JSON list of C-alpha atoms in Angstrom, two decimals:
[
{"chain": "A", "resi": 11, "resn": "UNK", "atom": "CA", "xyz": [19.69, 3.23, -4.65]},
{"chain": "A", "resi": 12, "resn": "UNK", "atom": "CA", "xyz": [22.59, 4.59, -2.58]},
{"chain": "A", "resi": 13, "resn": "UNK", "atom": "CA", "xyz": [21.08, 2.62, 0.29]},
{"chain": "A", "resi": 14, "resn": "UNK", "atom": "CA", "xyz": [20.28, -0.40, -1.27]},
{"chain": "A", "resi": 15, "resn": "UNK", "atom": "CA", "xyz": [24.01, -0.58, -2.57]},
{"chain": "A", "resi": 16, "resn": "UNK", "atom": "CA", "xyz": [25.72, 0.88, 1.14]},
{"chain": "A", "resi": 17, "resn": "UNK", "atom": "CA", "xyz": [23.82, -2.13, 2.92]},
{"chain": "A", "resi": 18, "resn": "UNK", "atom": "CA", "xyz": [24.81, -4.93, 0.03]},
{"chain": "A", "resi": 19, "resn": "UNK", "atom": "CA", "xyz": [28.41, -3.54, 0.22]},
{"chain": "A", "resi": 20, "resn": "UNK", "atom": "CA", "xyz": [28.10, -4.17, 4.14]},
{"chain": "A", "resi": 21, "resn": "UNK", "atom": "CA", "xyz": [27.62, -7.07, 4.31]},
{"chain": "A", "resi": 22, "resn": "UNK", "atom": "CA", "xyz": [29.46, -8.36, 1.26]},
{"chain": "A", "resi": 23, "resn": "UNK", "atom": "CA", "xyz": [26.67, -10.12, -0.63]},
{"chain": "A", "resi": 24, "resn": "UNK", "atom": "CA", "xyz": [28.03, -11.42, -3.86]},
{"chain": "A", "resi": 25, "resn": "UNK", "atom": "CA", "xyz": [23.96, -11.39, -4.99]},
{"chain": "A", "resi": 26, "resn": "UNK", "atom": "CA", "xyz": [21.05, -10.59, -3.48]},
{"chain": "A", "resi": 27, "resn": "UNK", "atom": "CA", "xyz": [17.30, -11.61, -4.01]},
{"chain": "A", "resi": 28, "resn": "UNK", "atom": "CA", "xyz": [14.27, -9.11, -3.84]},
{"chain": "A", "resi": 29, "resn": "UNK", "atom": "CA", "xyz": [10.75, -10.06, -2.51]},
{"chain": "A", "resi": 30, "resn": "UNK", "atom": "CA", "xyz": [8.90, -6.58, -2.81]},
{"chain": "A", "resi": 31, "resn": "UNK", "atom": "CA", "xyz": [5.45, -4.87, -2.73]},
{"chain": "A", "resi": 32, "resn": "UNK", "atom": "CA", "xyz": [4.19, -1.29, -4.91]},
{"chain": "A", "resi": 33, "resn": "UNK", "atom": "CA", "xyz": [7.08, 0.71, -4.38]},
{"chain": "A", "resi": 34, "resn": "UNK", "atom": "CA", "xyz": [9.54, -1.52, -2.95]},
{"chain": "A", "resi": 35, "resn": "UNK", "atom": "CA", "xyz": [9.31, -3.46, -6.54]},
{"chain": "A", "resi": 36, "resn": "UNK", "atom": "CA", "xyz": [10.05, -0.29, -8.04]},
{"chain": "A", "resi": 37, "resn": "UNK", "atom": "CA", "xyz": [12.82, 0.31, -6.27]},
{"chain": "A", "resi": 38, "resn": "UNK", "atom": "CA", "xyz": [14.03, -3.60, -6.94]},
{"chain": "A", "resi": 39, "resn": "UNK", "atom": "CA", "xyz": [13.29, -3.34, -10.28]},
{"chain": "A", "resi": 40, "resn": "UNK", "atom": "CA", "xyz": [15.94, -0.54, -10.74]},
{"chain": "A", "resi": 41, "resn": "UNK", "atom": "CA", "xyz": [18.55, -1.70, -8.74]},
{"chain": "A", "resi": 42, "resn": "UNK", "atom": "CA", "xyz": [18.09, -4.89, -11.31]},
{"chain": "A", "resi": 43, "resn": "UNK", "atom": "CA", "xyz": [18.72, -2.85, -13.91]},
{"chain": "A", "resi": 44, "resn": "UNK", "atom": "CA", "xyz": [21.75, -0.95, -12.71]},
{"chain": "A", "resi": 45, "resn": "UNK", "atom": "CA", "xyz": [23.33, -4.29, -11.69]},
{"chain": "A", "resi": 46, "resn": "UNK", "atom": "CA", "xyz": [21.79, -6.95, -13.47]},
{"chain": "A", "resi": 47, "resn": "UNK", "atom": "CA", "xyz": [24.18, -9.74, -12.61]},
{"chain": "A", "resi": 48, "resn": "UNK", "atom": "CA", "xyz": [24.21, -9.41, -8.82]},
{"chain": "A", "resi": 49, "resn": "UNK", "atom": "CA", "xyz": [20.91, -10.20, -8.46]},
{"chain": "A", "resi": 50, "resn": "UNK", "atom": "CA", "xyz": [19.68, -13.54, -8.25]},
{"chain": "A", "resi": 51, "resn": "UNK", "atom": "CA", "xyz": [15.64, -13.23, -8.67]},
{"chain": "A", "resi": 52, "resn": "UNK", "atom": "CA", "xyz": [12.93, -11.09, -8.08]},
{"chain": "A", "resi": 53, "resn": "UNK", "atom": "CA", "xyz": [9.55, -11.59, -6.59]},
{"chain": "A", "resi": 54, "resn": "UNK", "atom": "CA", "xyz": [7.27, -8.97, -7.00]},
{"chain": "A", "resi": 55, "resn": "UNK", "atom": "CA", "xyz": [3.48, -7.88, -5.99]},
{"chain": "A", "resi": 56, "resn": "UNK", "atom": "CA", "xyz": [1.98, -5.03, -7.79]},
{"chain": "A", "resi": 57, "resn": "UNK", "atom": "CA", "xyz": [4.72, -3.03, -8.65]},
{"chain": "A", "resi": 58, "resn": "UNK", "atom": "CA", "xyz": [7.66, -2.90, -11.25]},
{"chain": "A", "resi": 59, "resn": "UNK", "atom": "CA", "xyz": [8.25, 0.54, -12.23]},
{"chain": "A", "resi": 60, "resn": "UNK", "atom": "CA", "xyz": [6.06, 4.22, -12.44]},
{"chain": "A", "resi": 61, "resn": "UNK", "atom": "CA", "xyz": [6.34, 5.70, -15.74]},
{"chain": "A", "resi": 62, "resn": "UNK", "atom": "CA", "xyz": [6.64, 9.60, -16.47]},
{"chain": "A", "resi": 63, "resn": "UNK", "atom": "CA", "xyz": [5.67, 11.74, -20.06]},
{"chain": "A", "resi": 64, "resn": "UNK", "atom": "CA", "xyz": [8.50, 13.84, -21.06]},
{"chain": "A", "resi": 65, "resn": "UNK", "atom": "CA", "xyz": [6.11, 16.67, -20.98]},
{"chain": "A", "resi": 66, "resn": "UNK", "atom": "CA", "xyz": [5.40, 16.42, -17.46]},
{"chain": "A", "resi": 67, "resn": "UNK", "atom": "CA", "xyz": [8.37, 14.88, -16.11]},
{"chain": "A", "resi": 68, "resn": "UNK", "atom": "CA", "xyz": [9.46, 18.65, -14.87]},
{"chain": "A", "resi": 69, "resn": "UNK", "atom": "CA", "xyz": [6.72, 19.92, -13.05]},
{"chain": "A", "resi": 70, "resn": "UNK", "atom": "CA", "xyz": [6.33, 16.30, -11.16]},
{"chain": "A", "resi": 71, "resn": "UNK", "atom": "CA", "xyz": [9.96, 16.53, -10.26]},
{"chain": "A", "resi": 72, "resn": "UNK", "atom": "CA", "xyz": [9.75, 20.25, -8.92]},
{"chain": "A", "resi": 73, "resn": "UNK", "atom": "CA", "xyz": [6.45, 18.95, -6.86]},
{"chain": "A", "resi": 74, "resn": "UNK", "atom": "CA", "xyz": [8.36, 15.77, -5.35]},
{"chain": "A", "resi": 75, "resn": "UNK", "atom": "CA", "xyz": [11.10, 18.09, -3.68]},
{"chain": "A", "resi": 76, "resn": "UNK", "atom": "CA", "xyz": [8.62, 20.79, -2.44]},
{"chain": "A", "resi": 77, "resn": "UNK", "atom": "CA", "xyz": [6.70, 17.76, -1.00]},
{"chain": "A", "resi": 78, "resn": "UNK", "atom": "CA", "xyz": [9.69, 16.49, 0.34]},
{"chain": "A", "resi": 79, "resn": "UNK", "atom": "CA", "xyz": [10.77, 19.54, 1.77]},
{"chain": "A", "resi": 80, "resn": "UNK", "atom": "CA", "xyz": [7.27, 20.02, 3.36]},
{"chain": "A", "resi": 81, "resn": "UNK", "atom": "CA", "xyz": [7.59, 16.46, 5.34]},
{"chain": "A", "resi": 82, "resn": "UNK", "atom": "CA", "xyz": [10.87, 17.08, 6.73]},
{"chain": "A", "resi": 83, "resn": "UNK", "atom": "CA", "xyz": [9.84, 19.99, 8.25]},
{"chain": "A", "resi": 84, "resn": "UNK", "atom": "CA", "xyz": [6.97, 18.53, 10.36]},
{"chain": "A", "resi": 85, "resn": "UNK", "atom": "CA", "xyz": [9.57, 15.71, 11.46]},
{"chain": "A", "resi": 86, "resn": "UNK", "atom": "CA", "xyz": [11.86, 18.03, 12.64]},
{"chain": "A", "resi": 87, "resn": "UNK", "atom": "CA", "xyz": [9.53, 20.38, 14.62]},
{"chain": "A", "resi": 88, "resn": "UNK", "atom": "CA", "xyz": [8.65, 19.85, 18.34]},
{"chain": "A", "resi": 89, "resn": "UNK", "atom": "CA", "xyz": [4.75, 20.08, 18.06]},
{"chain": "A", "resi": 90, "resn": "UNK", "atom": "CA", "xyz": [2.90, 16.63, 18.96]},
{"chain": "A", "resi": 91, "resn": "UNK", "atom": "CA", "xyz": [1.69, 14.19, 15.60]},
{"chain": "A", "resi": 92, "resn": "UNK", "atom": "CA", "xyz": [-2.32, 14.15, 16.08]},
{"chain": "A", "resi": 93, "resn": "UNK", "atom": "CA", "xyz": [-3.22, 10.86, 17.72]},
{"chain": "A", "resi": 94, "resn": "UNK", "atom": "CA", "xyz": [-6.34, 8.79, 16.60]},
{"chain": "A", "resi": 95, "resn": "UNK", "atom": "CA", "xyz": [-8.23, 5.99, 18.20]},
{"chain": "A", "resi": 96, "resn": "UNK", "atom": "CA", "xyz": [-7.47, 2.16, 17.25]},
{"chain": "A", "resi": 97, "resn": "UNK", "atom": "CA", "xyz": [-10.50, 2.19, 15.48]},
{"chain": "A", "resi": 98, "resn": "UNK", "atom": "CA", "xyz": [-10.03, 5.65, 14.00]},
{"chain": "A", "resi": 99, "resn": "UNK", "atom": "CA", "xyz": [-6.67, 4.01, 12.30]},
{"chain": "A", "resi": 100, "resn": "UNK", "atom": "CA", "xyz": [-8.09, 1.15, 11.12]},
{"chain": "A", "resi": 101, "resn": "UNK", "atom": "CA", "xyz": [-10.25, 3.03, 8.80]},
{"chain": "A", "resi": 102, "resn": "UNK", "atom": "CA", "xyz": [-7.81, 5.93, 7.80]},
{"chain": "A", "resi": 103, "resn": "UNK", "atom": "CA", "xyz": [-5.90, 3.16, 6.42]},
{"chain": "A", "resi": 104, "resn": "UNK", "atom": "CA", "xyz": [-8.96, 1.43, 5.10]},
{"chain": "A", "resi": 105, "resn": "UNK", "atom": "CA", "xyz": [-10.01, 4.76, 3.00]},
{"chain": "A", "resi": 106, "resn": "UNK", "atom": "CA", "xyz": [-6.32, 5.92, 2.47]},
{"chain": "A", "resi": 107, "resn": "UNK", "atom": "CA", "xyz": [-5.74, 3.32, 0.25]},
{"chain": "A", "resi": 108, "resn": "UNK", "atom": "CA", "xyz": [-8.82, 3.88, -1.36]},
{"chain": "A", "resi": 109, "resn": "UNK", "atom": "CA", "xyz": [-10.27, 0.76, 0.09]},
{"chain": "A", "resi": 110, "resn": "UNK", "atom": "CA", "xyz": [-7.47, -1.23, -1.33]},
{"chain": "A", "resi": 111, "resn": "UNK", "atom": "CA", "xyz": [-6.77, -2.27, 2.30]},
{"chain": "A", "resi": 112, "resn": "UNK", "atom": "CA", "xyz": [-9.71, -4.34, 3.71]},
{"chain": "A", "resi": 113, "resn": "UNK", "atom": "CA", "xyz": [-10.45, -3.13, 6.92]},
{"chain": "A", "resi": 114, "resn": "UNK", "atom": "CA", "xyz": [-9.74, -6.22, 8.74]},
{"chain": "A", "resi": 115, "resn": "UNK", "atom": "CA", "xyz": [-6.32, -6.82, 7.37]},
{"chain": "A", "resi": 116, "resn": "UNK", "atom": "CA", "xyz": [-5.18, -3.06, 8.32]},
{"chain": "A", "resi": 117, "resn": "UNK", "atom": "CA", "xyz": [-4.36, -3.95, 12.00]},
{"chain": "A", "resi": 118, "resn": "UNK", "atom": "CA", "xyz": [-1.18, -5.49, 9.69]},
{"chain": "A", "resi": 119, "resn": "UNK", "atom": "CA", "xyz": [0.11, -2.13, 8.30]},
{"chain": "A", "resi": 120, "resn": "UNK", "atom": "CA", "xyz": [-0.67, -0.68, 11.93]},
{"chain": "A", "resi": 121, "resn": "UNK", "atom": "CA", "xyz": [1.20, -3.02, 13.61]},
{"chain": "A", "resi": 122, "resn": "UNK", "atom": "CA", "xyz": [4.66, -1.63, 12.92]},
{"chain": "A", "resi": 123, "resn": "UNK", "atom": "CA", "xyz": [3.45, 1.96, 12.23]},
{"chain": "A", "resi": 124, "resn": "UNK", "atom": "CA", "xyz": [2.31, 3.48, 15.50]},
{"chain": "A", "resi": 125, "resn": "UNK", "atom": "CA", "xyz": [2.44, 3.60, 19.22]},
{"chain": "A", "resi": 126, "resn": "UNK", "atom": "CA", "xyz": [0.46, 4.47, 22.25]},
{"chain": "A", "resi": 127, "resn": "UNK", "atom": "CA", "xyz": [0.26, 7.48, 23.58]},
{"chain": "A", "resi": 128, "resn": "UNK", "atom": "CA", "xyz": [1.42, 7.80, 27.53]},
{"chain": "A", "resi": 129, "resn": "UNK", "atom": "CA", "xyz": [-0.58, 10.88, 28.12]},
{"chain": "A", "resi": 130, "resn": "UNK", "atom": "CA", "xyz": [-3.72, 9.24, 26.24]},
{"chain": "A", "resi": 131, "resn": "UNK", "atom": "CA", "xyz": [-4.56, 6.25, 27.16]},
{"chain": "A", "resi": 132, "resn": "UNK", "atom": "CA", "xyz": [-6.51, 4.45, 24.28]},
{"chain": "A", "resi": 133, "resn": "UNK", "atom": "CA", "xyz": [-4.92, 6.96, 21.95]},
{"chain": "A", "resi": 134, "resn": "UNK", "atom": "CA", "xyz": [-2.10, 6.17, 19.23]},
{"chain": "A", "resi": 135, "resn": "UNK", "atom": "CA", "xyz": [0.29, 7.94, 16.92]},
{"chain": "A", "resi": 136, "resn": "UNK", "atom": "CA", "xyz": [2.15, 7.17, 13.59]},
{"chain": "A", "resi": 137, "resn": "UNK", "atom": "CA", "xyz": [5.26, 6.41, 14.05]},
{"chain": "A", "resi": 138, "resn": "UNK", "atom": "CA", "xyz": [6.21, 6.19, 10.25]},
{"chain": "A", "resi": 139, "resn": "UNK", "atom": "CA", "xyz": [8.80, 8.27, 8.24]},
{"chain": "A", "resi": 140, "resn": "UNK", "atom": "CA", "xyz": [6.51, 11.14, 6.45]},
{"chain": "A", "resi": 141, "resn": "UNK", "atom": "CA", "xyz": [9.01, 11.88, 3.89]},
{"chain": "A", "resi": 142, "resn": "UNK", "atom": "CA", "xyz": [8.90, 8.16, 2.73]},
{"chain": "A", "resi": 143, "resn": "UNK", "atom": "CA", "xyz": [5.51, 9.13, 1.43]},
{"chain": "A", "resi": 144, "resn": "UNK", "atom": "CA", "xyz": [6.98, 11.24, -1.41]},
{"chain": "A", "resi": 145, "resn": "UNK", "atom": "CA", "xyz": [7.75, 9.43, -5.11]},
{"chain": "A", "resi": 146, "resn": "UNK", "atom": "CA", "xyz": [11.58, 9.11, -5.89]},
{"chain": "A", "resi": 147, "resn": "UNK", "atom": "CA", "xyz": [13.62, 11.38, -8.19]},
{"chain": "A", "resi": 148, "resn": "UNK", "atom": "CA", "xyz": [14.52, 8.76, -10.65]},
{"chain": "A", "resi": 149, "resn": "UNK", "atom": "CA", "xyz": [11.98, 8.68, -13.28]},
{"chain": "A", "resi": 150, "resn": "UNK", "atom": "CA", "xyz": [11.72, 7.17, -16.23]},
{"chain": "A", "resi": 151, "resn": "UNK", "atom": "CA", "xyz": [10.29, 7.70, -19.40]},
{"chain": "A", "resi": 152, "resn": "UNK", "atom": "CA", "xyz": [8.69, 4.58, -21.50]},
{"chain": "A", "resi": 153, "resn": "UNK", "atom": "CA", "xyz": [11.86, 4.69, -23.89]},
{"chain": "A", "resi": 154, "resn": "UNK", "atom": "CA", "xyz": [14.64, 4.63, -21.43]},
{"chain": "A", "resi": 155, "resn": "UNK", "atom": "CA", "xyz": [12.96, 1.64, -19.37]},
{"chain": "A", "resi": 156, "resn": "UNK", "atom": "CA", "xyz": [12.40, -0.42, -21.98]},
{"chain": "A", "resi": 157, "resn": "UNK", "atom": "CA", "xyz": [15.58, -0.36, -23.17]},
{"chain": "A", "resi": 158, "resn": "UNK", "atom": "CA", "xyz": [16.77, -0.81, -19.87]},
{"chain": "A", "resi": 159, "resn": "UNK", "atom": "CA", "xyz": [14.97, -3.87, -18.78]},
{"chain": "A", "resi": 160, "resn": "UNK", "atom": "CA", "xyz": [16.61, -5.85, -21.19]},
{"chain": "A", "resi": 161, "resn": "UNK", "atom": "CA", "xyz": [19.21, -6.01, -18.98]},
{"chain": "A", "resi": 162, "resn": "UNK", "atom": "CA", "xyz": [17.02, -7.76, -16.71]},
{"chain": "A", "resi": 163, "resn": "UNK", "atom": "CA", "xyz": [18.04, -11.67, -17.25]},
{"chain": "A", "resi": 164, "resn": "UNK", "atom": "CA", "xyz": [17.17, -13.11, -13.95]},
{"chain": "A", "resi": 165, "resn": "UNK", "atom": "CA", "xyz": [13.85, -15.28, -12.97]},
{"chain": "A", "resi": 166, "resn": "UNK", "atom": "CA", "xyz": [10.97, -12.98, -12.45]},
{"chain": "A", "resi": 167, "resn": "UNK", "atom": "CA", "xyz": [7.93, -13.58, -10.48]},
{"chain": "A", "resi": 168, "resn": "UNK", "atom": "CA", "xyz": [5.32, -10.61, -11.11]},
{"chain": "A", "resi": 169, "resn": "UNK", "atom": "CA", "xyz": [1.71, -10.25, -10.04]},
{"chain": "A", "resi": 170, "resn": "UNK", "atom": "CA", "xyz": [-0.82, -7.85, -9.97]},
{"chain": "A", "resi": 171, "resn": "UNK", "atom": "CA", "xyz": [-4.62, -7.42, -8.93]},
{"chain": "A", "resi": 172, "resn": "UNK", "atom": "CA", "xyz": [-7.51, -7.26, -11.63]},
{"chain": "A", "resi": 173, "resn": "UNK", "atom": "CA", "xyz": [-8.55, -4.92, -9.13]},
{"chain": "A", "resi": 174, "resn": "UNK", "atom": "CA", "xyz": [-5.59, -2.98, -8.61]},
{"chain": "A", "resi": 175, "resn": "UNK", "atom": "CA", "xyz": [-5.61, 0.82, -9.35]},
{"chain": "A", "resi": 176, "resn": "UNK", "atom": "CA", "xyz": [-2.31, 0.39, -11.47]},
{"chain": "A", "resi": 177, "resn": "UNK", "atom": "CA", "xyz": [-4.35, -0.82, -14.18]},
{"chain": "A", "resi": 178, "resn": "UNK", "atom": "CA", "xyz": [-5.94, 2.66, -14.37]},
{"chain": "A", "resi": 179, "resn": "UNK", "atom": "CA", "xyz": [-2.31, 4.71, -14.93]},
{"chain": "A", "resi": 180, "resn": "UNK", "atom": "CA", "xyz": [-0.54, 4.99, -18.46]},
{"chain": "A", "resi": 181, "resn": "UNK", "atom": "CA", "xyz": [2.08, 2.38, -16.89]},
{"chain": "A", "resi": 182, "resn": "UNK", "atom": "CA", "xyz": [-0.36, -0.37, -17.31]},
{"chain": "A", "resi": 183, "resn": "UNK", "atom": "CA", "xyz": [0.28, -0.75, -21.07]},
{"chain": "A", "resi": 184, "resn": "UNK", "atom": "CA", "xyz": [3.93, 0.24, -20.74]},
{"chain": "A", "resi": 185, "resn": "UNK", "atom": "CA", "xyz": [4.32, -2.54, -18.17]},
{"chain": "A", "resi": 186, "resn": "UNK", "atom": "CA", "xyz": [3.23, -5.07, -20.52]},
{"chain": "A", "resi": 187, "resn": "UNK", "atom": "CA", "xyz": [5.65, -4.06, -23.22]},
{"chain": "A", "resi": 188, "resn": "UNK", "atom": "CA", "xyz": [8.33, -3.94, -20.42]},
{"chain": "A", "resi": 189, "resn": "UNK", "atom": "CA", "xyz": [7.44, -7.99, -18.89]},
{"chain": "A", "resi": 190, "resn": "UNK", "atom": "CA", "xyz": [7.38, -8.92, -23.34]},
{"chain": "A", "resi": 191, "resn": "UNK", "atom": "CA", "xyz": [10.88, -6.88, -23.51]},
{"chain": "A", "resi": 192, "resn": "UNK", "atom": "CA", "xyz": [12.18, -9.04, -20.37]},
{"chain": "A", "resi": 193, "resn": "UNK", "atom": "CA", "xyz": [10.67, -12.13, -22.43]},
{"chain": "A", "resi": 194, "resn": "UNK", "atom": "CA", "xyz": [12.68, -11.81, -25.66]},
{"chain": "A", "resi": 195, "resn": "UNK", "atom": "CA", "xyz": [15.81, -12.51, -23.43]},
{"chain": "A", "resi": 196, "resn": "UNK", "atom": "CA", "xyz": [14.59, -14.18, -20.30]},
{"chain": "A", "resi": 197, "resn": "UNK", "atom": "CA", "xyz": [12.75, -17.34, -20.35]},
{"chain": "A", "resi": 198, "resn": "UNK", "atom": "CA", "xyz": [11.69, -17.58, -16.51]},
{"chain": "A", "resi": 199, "resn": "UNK", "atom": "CA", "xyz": [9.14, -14.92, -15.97]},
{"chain": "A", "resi": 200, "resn": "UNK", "atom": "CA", "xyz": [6.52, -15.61, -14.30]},
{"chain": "A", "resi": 201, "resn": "UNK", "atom": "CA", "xyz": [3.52, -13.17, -14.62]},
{"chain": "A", "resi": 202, "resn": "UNK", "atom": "CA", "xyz": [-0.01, -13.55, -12.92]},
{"chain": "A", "resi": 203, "resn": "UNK", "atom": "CA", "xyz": [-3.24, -11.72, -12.69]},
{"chain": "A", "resi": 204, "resn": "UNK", "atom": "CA", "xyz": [-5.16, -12.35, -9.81]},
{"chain": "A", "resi": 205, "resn": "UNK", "atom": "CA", "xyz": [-8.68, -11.43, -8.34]},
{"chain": "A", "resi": 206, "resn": "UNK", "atom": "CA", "xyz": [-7.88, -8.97, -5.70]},
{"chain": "A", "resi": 207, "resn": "UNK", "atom": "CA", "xyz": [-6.86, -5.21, -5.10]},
{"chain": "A", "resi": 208, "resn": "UNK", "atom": "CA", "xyz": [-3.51, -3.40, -5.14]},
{"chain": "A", "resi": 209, "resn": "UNK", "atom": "CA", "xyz": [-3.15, -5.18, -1.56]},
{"chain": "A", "resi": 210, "resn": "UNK", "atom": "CA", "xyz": [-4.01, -8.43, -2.38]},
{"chain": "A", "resi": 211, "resn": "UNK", "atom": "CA", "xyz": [-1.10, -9.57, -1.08]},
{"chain": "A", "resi": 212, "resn": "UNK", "atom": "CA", "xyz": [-2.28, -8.65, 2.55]},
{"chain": "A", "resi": 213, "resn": "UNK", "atom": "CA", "xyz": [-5.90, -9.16, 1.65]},
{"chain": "A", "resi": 214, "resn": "UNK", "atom": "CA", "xyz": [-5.85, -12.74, 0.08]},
{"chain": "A", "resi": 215, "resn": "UNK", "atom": "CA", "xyz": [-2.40, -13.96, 0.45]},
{"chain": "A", "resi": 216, "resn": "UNK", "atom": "CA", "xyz": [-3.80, -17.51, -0.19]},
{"chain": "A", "resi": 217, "resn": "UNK", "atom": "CA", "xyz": [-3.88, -17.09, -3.30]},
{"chain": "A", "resi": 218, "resn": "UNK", "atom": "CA", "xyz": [-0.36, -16.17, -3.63]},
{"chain": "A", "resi": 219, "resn": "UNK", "atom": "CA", "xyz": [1.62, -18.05, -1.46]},
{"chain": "A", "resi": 220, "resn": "UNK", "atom": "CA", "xyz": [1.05, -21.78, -3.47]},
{"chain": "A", "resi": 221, "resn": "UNK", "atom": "CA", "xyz": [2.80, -19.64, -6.63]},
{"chain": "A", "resi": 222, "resn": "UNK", "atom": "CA", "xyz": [5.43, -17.77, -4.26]},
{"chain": "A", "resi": 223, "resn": "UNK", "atom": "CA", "xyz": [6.49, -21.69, -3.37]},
{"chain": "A", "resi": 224, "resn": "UNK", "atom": "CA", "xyz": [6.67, -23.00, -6.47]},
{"chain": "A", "resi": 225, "resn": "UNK", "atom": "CA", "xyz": [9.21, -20.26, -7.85]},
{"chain": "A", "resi": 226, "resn": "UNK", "atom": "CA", "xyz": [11.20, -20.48, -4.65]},
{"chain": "A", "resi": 227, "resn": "UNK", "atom": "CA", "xyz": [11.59, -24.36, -5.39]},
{"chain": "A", "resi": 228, "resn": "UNK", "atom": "CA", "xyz": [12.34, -23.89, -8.67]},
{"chain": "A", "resi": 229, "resn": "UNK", "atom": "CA", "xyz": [14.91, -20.91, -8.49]},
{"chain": "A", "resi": 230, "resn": "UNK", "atom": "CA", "xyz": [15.91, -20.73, -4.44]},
{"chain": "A", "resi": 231, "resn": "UNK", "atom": "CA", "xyz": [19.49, -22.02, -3.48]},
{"chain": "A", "resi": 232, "resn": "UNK", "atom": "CA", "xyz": [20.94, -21.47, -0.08]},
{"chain": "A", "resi": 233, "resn": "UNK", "atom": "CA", "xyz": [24.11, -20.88, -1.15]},
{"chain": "A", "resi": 234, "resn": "UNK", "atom": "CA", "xyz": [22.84, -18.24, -3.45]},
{"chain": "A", "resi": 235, "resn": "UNK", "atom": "CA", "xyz": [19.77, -16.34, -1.61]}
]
């Protein structure tokens, strides 16, 4: 949050817009939440928040830092990442996301995470931020985000896979009463299920992009993007 606000503050947006994916929604979703009237809409894909029991909330905490923790200290040592074949990628990130990637749309999610290695030809490394792997501190319970998203008044364009693993997590039910919460005050969101994974953004983005349009022509202003 201190970095979404730093780079608004930089540049002097008045009100900003959020297109985001998993996490990145999360993240979006919050920042709504603490500051409700500088935002102008959101667009998310398979994410809005990640919900934590009170009796748990501790011990998940204590594990994010010592993960945290764990990360930075392979980033900051001098030892060489292990470097993997093209094709050797592909399918780590085709079974990492518990095949919620599709093995021919990884080379996407590659393209802007590695690089070749100069001593090994044909060989490539990760070039991506380990500690951005670990859940954020701020977590909520089903009580405080509730209440919260009533504060949420802008248009909202939500979507999410039959397919997709969050359907599986206690969110799923606590997401629902969140989107009817946003409902009783808001009367421009936008919800759809769609056939598809947690990626089906990457994996089928036909199906999205006809919907993504016709919000952004409804609710899109230049003067206010």
């Amino acid at each position: 949050m201190f970095l979404f606000k730093r780079v608004i503050d930089y540049f002097k947006w008045e009100k900003v817009s959020f297109m985001a994916h998993s996490v990145g929604a999360m993240y979006s979703f919050t920042y709504t939440m603490f500051y409700p009237d500088k935002v102008n809409f959101l667009i998310f894909f398979d994410g809005l928040f990640y919900v934590f029991k009170q009796d748990t909330l501790a011990k998940k905490m204590s594990r994010t830092i010592d993960n945290f923790l764990r990360y930075d200290n392979l980033m900051t040592t001098k030892s060489l990442p292990p470097s993997y074949t093209y094709a050797e990628l592909i399918e780590l990130q085709h079974t990492g996301s518990l095949k919620s990637i599709h093995a021919d749309c990884a080379k996407y999610i590659l393209h802007r995470n590695i690089k070749s290695v100069d001593s090994k030809p044909g060989m490539y490394q990760f070039t991506r931020d380990l500690r951005l792997k670990v859940p954020t501190l701020m977590r909520w319970t089903e009580e405080t985000i509730v209440e919260s998203a009533k504060r949420v008044k802008c248009p909202l364009f939500f979507s999410l896979g039959k397919s997709s693993y969050l359907r599986k997590t206690g969110s799923f039910p606590v997401m629902q009463n969140v989107l009817n919460t946003i409902r009783q005050n808001n009367d421009h969101v936008h919800e759809y299920h769609l056939e598809g994974t947690h990626h089906l953004h990457l994996n089928t983005p036909e199906q999205l992009y006809p919907l993504v349009n016709e919000f952004l022509s409804k609710y899109y202003r230049d003067d206010n993007c």
